[in-house]
C-alpha cells in the first residue's frame, strides 16, 4: 500500500503546486474567486510556495561530477 504523505523535497513541492493549481481551477469553476477569504488563502499558499522555492534554490549546492584529485583523460 502506497503512502499518501510525500517524504522527499521534490514530492512535497510537486504536491503543493498541484494543490494550489487545482484550488485555483476549482474555485474559478465555482465562481468563488470573488470572495476575499478565498483570494487570501490562495495568495498566501502561492507566496509560501514561492518563498520555499527561493530558500531551497539559494541553499542548493553545486556538485562536481569528478573529484579534482584524479584527473581523467577523455581523449582517446
mmCIF file of C-alpha atoms in Angstrom:
data_model
loop_
_atom_site.group_PDB
_atom_site.id
_atom_site.type_symbol
_atom_site.label_atom_id
_atom_site.label_comp_id
_atom_site.label_asym_id
_atom_site.label_seq_id
_atom_site.Cartn_x
_atom_site.Cartn_y
_atom_site.Cartn_z
ATOM 1 C CA UNK A 1 0.000 0.000 0.000
ATOM 2 C CA UNK A 2 1.441 3.353 -1.005
ATOM 3 C CA UNK A 3 1.827 6.237 1.361
ATOM 4 C CA UNK A 4 -0.111 9.416 0.626
ATOM 5 C CA UNK A 5 2.191 11.762 2.551
ATOM 6 C CA UNK A 6 5.208 12.807 0.458
ATOM 7 C CA UNK A 7 8.613 12.366 2.076
ATOM 8 C CA UNK A 8 11.070 13.957 -0.378
ATOM 9 C CA UNK A 9 11.516 17.653 -1.139
ATOM 10 C CA UNK A 10 10.576 17.135 -4.773
ATOM 11 C CA UNK A 11 7.363 15.332 -3.913
ATOM 12 C CA UNK A 12 6.389 17.961 -1.350
ATOM 13 C CA UNK A 13 6.951 20.795 -3.839
ATOM 14 C CA UNK A 14 5.080 18.973 -6.590
ATOM 15 C CA UNK A 15 2.095 18.142 -4.397
ATOM 16 C CA UNK A 16 1.955 21.735 -3.102
ATOM 17 C CA UNK A 17 1.998 23.175 -6.628
ATOM 18 C CA UNK A 18 -0.683 20.732 -7.791
ATOM 19 C CA UNK A 19 -2.865 21.519 -4.775
ATOM 20 C CA UNK A 20 -2.644 25.271 -5.372
ATOM 21 C CA UNK A 21 -3.284 24.922 -9.112
ATOM 22 C CA UNK A 22 -6.298 22.660 -8.591
ATOM 23 C CA UNK A 23 -7.673 25.009 -5.952
ATOM 24 C CA UNK A 24 -7.409 27.965 -8.373
ATOM 25 C CA UNK A 25 -9.100 25.932 -11.096
ATOM 26 C CA UNK A 26 -11.941 24.572 -8.963
ATOM 27 C CA UNK A 27 -12.626 27.900 -7.287
ATOM 28 C CA UNK A 28 -12.711 29.534 -10.716
ATOM 29 C CA UNK A 29 -15.252 26.978 -11.906
ATOM 30 C CA UNK A 30 -17.425 27.518 -8.841
ATOM 31 C CA UNK A 31 -17.240 31.343 -9.084
ATOM 32 C CA UNK A 32 -15.874 31.773 -5.581
ATOM 33 C CA UNK A 33 -12.723 33.669 -6.588
ATOM 34 C CA UNK A 34 -14.519 36.937 -5.852
ATOM 35 C CA UNK A 35 -14.534 36.166 -2.125
ATOM 36 C CA UNK A 36 -11.694 37.895 -0.305
ATOM 37 C CA UNK A 37 -11.099 34.919 2.017
ATOM 38 C CA UNK A 38 -10.554 32.552 -0.917
ATOM 39 C CA UNK A 39 -8.206 35.031 -2.602
ATOM 40 C CA UNK A 40 -6.259 35.471 0.617
ATOM 41 C CA UNK A 41 -5.829 31.744 1.177
ATOM 42 C CA UNK A 42 -4.729 31.129 -2.406
ATOM 43 C CA UNK A 43 -2.292 34.040 -2.494
ATOM 44 C CA UNK A 44 -0.898 33.027 0.885
ATOM 45 C CA UNK A 45 -0.336 29.472 -0.373
ATOM 46 C CA UNK A 46 1.329 30.766 -3.538
ATOM 47 C CA UNK A 47 3.524 33.113 -1.509
ATOM 48 C CA UNK A 48 4.640 30.377 0.873
ATOM 49 C CA UNK A 49 5.449 28.071 -2.047
ATOM 50 C CA UNK A 50 7.412 30.868 -3.754
ATOM 51 C CA UNK A 51 9.421 31.667 -0.619
ATOM 52 C CA UNK A 52 10.215 27.998 -0.045
ATOM 53 C CA UNK A 53 11.356 27.656 -3.663
ATOM 54 C CA UNK A 54 13.664 30.644 -3.216
ATOM 55 C CA UNK A 55 15.106 29.243 0.007
ATOM 56 C CA UNK A 56 15.768 25.812 -1.495
ATOM 57 C CA UNK A 57 17.148 27.379 -4.677
ATOM 58 C CA UNK A 58 19.614 29.609 -2.853
ATOM 59 C CA UNK A 59 20.695 26.845 -0.490
ATOM 60 C CA UNK A 60 21.310 24.357 -3.322
ATOM 61 C CA UNK A 61 24.964 23.301 -3.546
ATOM 62 C CA UNK A 62 26.600 22.540 -6.875
ATOM 63 C CA UNK A 63 28.015 19.024 -7.044
ATOM 64 C CA UNK A 64 31.015 18.201 -9.179
ATOM 65 C CA UNK A 65 30.980 15.057 -11.277
ATOM 66 C CA UNK A 66 34.658 14.317 -10.825
ATOM 67 C CA UNK A 67 36.959 14.852 -7.899
ATOM 68 C CA UNK A 68 39.784 17.306 -8.523
ATOM 69 C CA UNK A 69 42.459 14.896 -7.275
ATOM 70 C CA UNK A 70 42.177 12.359 -10.079
ATOM 71 C CA UNK A 71 42.180 13.945 -13.485
ATOM 72 C CA UNK A 72 40.844 11.730 -16.220
ATOM 73 C CA UNK A 73 41.936 11.842 -19.848
ATOM 74 C CA UNK A 74 38.908 11.712 -22.135
ATOM 75 C CA UNK A 75 40.772 11.996 -25.439
ATOM 76 C CA UNK A 76 41.026 8.516 -26.893
#
